[in-house]
Coordinates of C-alpha atoms (C1' of nucleotides) in Angstrom, one line a residue:
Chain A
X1 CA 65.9 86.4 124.4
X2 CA 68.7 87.9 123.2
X3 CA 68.3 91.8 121.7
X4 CA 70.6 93.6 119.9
X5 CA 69.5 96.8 120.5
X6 CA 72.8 98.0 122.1
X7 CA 74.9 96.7 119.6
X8 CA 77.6 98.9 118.7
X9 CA 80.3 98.8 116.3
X10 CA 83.9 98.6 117.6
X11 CA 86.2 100.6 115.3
X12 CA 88.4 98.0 113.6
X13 CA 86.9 95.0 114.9
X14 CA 85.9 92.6 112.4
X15 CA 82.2 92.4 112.0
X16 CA 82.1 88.7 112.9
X17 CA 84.5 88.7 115.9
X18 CA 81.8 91.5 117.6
X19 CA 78.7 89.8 116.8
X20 CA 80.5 86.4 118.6
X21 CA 82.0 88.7 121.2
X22 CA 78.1 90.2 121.5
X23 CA 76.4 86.9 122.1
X24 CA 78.8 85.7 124.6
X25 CA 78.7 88.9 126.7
X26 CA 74.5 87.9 126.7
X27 CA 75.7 84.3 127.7
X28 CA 77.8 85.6 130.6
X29 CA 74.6 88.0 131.6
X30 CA 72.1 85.1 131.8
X31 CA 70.1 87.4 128.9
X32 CA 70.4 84.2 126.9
X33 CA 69.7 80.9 128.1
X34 CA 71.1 77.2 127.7
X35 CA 68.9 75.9 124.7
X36 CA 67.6 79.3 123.6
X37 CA 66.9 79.8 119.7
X38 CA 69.3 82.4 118.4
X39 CA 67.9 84.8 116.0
X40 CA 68.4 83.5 112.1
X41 CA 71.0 84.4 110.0
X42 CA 68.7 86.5 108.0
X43 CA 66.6 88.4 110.5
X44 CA 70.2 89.0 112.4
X45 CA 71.6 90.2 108.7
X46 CA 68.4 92.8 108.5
X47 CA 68.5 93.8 112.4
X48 CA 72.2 94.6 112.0
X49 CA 72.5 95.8 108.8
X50 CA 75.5 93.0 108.1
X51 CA 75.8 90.8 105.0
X52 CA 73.8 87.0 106.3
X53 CA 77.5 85.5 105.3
X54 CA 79.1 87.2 107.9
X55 CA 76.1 86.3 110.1
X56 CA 76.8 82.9 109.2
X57 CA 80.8 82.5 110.0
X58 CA 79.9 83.9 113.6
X59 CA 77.6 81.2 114.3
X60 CA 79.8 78.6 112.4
X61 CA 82.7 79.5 115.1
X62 CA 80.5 79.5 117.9
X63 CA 80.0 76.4 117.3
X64 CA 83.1 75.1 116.4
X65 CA 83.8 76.4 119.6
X66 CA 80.9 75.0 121.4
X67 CA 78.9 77.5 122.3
X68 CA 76.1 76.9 119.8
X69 CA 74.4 74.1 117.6
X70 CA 73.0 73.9 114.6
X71 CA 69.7 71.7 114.3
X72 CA 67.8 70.9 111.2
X73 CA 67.2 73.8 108.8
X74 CA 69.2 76.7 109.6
X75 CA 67.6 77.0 113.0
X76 CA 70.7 77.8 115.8
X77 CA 70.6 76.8 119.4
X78 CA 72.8 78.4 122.3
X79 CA 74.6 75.0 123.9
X80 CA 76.4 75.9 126.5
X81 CA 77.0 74.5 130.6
X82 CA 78.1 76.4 133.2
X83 CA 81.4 75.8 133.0
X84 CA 81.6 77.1 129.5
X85 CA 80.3 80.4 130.9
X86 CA 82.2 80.6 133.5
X87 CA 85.1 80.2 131.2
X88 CA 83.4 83.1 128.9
X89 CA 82.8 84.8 130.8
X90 CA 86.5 85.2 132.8
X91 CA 87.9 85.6 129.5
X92 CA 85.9 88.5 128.2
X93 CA 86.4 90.2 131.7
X94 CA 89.6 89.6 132.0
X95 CA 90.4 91.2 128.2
X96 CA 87.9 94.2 129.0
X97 CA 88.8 95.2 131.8
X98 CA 92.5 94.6 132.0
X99 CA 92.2 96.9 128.7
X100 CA 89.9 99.7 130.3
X101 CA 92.4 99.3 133.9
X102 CA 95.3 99.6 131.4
X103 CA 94.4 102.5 129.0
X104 CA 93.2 104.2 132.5
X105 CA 96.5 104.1 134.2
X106 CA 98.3 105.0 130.7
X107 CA 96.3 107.7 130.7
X108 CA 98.0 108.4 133.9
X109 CA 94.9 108.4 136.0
X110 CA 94.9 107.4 139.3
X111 CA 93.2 105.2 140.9
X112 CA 90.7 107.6 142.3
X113 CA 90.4 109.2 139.1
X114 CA 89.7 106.0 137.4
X115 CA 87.0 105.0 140.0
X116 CA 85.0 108.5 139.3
X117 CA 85.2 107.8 135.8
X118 CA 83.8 104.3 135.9
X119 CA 81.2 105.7 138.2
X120 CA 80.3 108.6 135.5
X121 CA 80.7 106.0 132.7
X122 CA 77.8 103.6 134.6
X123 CA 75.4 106.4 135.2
X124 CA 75.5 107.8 131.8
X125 CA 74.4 104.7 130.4
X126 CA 71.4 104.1 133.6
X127 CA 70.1 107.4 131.9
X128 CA 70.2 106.7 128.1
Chain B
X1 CA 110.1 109.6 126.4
X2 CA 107.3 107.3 125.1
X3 CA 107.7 103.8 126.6
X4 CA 106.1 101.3 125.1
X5 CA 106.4 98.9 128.5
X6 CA 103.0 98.1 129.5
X7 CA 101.5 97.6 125.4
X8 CA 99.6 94.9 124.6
X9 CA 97.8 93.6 121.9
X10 CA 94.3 93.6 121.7
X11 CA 93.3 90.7 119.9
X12 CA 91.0 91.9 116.8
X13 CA 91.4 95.1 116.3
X14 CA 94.4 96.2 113.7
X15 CA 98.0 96.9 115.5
X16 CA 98.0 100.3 113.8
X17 CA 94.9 101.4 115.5
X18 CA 96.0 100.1 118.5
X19 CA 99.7 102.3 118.5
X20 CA 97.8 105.0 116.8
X21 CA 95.3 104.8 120.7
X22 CA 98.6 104.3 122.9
X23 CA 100.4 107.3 121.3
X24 CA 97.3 108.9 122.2
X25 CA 96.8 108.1 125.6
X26 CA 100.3 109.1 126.0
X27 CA 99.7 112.8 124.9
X28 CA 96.8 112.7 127.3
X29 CA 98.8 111.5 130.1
X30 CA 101.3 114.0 129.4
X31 CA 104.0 111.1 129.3
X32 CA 104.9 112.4 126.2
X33 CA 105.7 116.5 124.9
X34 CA 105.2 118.4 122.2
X35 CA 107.8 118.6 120.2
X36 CA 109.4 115.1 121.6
X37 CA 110.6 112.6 118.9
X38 CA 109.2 109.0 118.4
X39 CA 110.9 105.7 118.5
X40 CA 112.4 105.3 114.9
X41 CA 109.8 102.9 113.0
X42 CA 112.1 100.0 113.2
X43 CA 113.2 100.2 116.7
X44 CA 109.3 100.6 117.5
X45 CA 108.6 97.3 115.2
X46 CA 111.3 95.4 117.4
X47 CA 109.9 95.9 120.4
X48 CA 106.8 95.7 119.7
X49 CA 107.0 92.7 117.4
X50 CA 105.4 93.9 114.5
X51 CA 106.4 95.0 110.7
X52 CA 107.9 98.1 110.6
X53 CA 104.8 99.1 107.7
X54 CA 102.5 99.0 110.8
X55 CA 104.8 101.5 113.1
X56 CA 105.3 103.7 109.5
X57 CA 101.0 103.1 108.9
X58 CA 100.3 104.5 112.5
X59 CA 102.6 107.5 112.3
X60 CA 101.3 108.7 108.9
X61 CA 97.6 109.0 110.0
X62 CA 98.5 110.6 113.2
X63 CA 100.6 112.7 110.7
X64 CA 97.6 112.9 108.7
X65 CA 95.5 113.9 111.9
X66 CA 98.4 116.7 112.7
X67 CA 99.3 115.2 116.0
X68 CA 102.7 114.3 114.3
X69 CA 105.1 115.1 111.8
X70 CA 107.6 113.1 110.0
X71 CA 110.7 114.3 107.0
X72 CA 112.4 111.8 105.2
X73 CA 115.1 110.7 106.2
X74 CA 114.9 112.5 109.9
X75 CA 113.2 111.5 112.5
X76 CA 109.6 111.9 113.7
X77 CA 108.0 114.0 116.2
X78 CA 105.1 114.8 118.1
X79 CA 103.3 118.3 117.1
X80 CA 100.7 118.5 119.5
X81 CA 98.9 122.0 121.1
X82 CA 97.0 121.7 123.9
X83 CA 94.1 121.9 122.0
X84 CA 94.5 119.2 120.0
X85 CA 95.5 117.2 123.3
X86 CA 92.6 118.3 125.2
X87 CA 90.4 117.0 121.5
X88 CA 92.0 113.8 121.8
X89 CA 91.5 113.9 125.2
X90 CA 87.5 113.3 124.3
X91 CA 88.1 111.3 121.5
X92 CA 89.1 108.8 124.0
X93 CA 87.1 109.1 127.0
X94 CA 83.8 109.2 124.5
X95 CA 84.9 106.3 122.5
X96 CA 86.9 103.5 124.0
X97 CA 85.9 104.1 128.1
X98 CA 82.7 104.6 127.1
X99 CA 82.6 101.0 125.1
X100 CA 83.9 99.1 127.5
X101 CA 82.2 100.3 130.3
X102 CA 78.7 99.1 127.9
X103 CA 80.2 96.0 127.5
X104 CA 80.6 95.6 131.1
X105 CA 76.9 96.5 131.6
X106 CA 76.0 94.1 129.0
X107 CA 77.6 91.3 130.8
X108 CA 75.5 92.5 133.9
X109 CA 78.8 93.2 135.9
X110 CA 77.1 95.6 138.7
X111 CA 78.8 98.8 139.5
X112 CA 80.0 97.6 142.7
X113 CA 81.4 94.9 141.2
X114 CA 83.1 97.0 138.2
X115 CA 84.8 98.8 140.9
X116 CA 86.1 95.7 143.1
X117 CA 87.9 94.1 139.2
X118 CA 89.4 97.6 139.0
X119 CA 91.5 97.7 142.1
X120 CA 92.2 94.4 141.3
X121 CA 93.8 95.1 138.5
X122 CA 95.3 98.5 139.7
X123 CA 96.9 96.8 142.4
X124 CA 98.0 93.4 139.9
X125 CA 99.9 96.3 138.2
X126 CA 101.4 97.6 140.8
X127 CA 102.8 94.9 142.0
X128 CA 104.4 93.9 138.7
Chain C
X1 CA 87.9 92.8 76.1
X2 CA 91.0 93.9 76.9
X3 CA 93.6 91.1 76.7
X4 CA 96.9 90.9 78.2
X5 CA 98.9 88.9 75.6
X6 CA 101.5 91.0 74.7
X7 CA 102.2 92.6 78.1
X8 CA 105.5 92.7 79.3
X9 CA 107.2 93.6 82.2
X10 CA 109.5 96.8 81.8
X11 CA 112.5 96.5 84.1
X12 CA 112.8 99.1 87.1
X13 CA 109.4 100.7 86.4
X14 CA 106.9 99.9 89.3
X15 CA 104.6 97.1 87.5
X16 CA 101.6 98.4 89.3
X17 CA 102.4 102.0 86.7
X18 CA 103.1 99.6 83.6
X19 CA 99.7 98.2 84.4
X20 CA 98.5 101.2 84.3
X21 CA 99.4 102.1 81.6
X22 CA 99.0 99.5 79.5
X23 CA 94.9 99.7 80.1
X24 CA 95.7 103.2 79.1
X25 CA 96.9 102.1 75.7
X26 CA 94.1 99.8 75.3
X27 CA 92.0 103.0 75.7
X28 CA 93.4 104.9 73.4
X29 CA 93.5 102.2 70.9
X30 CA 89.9 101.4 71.2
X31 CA 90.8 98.4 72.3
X32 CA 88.4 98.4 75.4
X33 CA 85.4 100.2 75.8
X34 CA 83.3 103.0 78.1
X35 CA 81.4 100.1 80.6
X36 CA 83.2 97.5 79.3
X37 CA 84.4 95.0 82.7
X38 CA 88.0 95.0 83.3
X39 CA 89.6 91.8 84.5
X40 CA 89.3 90.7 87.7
X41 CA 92.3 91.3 90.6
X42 CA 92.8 87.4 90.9
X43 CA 92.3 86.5 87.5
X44 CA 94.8 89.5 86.1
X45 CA 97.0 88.6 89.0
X46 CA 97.4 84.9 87.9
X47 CA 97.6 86.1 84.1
X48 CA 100.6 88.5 84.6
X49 CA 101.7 86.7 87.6
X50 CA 101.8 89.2 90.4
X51 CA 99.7 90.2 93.4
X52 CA 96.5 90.8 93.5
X53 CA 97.7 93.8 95.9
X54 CA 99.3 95.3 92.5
X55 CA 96.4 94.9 90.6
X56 CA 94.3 96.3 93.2
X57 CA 96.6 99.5 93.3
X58 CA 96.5 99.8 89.8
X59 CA 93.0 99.5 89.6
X60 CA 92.5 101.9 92.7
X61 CA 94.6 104.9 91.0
X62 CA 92.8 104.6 87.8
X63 CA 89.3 104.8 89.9
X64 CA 90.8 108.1 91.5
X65 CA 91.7 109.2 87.5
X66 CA 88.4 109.0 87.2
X67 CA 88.9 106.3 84.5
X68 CA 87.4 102.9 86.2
X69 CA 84.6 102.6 88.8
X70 CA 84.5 99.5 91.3
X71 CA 82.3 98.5 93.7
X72 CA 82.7 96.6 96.6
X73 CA 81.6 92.6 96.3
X74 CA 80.5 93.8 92.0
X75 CA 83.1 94.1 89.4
X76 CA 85.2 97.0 87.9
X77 CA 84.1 98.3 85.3
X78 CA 85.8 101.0 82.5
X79 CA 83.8 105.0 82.8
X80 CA 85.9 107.0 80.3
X81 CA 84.2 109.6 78.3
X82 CA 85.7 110.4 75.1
X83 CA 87.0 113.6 76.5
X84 CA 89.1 111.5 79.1
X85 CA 90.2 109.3 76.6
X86 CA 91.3 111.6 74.1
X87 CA 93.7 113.5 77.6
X88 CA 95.0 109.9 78.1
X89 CA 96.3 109.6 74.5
X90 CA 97.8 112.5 74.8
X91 CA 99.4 112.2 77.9
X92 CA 100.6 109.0 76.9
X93 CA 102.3 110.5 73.2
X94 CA 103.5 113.3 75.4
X95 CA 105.1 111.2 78.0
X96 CA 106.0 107.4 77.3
X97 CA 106.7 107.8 73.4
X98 CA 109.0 111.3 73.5
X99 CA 110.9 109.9 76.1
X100 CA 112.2 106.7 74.0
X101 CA 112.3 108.7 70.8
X102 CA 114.5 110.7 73.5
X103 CA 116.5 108.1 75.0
X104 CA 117.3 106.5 70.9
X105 CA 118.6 110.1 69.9
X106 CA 121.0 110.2 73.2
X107 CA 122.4 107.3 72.0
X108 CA 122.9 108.7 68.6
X109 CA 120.4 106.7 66.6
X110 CA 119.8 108.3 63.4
X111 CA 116.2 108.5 62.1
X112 CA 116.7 106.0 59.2
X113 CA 118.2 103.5 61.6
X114 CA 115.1 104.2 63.9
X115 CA 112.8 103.7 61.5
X116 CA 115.1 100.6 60.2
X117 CA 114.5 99.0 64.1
X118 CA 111.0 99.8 64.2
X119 CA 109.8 98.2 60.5
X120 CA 112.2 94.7 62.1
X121 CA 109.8 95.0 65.6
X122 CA 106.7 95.4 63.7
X123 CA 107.4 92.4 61.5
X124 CA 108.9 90.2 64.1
X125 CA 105.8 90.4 66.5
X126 CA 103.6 89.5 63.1
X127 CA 105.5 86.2 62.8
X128 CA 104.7 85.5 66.7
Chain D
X1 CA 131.9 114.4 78.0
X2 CA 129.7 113.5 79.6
X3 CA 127.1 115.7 79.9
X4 CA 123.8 115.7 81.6
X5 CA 122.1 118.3 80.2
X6 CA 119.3 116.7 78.9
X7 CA 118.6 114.1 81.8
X8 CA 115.1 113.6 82.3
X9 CA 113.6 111.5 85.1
X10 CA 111.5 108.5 84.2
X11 CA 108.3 108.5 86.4
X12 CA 108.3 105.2 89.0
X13 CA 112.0 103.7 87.6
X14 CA 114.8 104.6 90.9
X15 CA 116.9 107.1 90.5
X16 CA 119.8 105.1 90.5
X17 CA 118.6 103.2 87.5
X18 CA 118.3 106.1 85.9
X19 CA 121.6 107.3 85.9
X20 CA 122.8 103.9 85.0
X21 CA 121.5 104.5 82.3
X22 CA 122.3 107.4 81.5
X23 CA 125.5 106.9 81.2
X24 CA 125.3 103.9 79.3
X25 CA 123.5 105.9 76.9
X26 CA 126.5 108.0 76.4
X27 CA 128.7 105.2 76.3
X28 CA 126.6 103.9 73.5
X29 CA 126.4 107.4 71.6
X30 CA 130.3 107.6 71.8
X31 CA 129.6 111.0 73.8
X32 CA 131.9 109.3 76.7
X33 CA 134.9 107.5 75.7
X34 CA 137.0 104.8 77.3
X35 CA 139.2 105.4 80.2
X36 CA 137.2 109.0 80.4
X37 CA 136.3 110.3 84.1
X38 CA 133.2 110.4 85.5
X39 CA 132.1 113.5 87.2
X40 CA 132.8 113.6 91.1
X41 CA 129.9 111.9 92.7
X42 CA 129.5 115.6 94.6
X43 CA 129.0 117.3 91.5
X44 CA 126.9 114.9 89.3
X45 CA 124.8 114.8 93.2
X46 CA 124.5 119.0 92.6
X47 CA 123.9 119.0 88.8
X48 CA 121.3 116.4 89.1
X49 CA 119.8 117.6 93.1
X50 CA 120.7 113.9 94.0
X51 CA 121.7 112.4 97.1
X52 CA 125.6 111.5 96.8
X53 CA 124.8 108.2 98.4
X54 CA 122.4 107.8 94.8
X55 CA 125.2 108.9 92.7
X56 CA 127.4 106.4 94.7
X57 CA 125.1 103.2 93.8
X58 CA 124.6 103.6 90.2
X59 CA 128.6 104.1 90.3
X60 CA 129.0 100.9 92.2
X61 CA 126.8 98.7 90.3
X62 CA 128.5 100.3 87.0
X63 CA 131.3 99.1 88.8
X64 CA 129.9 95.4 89.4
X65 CA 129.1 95.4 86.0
X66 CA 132.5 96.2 84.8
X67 CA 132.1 99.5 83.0
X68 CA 133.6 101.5 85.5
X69 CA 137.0 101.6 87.6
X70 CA 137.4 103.4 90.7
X71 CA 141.2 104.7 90.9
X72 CA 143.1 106.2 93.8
X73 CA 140.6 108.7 95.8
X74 CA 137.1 109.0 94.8
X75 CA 137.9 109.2 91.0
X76 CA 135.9 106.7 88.5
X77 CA 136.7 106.3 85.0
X78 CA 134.6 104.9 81.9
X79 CA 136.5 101.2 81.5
X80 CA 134.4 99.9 78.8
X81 CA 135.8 98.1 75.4
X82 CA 134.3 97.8 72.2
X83 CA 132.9 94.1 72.8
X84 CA 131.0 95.4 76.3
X85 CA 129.8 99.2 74.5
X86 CA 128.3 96.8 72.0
X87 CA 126.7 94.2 74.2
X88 CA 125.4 97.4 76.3
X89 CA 123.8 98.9 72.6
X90 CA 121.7 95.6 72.0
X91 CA 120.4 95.7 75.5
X92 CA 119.4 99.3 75.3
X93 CA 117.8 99.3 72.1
X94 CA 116.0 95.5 72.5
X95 CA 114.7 97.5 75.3
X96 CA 113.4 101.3 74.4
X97 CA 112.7 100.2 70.7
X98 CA 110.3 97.0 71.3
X99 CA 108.6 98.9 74.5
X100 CA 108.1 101.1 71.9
X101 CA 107.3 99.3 69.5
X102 CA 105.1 97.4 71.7
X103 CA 103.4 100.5 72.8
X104 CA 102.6 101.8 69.7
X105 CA 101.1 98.2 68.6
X106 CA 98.9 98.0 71.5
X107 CA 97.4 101.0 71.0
X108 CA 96.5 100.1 67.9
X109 CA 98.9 102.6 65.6
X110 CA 99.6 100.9 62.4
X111 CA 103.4 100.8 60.8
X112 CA 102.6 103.7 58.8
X113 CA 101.2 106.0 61.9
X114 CA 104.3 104.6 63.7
X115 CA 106.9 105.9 62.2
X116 CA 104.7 109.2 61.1
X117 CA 104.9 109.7 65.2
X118 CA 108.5 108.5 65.4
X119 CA 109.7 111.3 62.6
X120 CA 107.7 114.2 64.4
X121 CA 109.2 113.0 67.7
X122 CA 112.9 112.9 66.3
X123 CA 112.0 116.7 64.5
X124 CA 110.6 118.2 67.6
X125 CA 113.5 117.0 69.2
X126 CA 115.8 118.2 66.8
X127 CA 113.9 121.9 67.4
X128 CA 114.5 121.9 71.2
Chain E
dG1 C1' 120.8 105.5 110.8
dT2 C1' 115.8 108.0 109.1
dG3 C1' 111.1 107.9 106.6
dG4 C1' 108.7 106.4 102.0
dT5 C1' 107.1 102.9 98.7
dC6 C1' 106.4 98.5 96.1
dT7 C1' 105.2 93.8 96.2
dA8 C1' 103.4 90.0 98.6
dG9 C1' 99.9 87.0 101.1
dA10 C1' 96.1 86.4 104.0
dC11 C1' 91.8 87.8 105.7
dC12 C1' 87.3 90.5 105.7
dA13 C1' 82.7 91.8 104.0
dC14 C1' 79.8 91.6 100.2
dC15 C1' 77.1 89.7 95.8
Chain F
dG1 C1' 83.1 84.6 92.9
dT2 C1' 84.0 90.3 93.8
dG3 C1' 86.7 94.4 95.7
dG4 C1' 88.9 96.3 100.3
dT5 C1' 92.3 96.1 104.1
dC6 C1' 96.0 94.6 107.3
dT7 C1' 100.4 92.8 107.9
dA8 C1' 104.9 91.6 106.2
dG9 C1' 109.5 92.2 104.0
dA10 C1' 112.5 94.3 100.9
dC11 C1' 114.2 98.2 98.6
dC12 C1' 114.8 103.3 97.6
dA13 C1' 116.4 108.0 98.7
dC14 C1' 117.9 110.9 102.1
dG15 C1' 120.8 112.9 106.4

DNA sequence: GTGGTCTAGACCACC
DNA sequence: GTGGTCTAGACCACG
């Protein structure tokens, strides 16, 4: 099943683009399954706090992109092989961390440096 | 001197935002001084690509922030202390590392394996 | 309601300030109300055939005035007190009318061929 | 002469504009004559705290328009027969007197409180 | 050349 | 439908 309890807001993101960006990052973990109901447009609009339209243009691109179904009613279904997230699951890797590696070294840290950090950054979170 | 080699957009999130981080991660590298000038908003718009509105956008919030100041018709500087540096410093480590190091997590990327995608990547770089 | 018939586009001022001021004069002549809903930014856009942007900043520095209230997703609607209303008319005899009456008197305009000009403006817009 | 004692800025229209008009005010009021000089761009910048480059344009386009003539040096002189002075007196006053005029109609003034306000605005004037 | 502003068009989130 | 924002391009005033 797929929570949202972690979901955080990325500063200028569009609202839409994270919640699609959300559900695929639970694809690539295996926290949502091939076939799985995802949560309704208006429980997801009350557990997030987001208007049920904007709920409803992230589903209607994860589907246009494959990703999802839509069955009778308004119920969504998670439709995706594991090629697709494979293929999910490279891209959002790549973005991430070729991002975090490249605002690291910007920062001019090396690569030590940048190791510790990732180490602090994965513990902090083990103890939240 | 700022160089603004290694930039790359982030797909989502506004260009401003993203020159308004990279100017940051500068000062925090120390890549760039106090009291050095900025790239002219419409050479920084050619290389980068992008309207010179964006460049002019970017530099009037860090402006606004005090990290920068700008007179008509001269050019624009940086006017950063170190304690504004070491401020912006945590800014970034707290938001952006932070965030991508969750997303990571989310995706259920071990630690170990975190760490192997780094050097990757710091070595891609370096061989660039 | 406020209508926008007889608006016209002054040459060289900023159209987002005629705007402006032209809801200004409709408050002063009674002409729109305290709560009374303005037009909307697509709608006045299309009307007076600029962008919506334009409208929008009008709108946006008569909210800051104090003078208009919008909300997100609702309409904008007019908040002017009396007390406001009665600082716009001044402001607006103070500024905008002395400054013609000044401009006609640098050009050596007497006051009976003012007044001559004025009667042959009145009665041509009744005839439109 | 022309003087430009009594230049007042109009809030949003460019500077340049301004001046253009300014001085085809005058030309209208008789106060400069044909074949007159205009002041030195350096002193009509100081008199006005104007950019030269500023006073340059409105020259220029005065120029374009055919009003002016720049002789030997930086020297410009009025060049402006009777047919053009009159042409520039209709455009004027169709401007200032029906934005005036419109003005005054659209806040809802009626003929008779219209030119009450246009007498006290010609004797205040008069008692500057 | 520099920075500042106005207008334009497209997109986002909300009702 | 509504208002809010981001990007774009042209113009203005200044050095």
């Amino acid at each position: 099943m797929l929570s949202f309890d972690n979901f955080l807001q990325t500063e200028g993101m569009p609202i839409y683009l994270q919640i699609i960006r959300y559900i695929k990052q639970g694809l690539v973990a295996g926290t949502v399954q091939d076939g799985e109901e995802l949560p309704s447009r208006r429980v997801l609009s009350a557990l997030l706090a987001v208007n049920p339209n904007t709920i409803q243009k992230a589903y209607r691109i994860l589907e246009e992109e494959g990703l999802v179904v839509s069955r009778s009613g308004a119920k969504s279904y998670i439709a995706a092989d594991q090629t697709q997230i494979h293929q999910v699951r490279s891209e959002l890797l790549e973005g991430d961390m070729r991002q975090m590696a490249g605002a690291m070294k910007q920062m001019g840290l090396t690569r030590e440096a940048a190791h510790r950090l990732l180490d602090q950054l994965f513990c902090e979170e083990e103890n939240t």
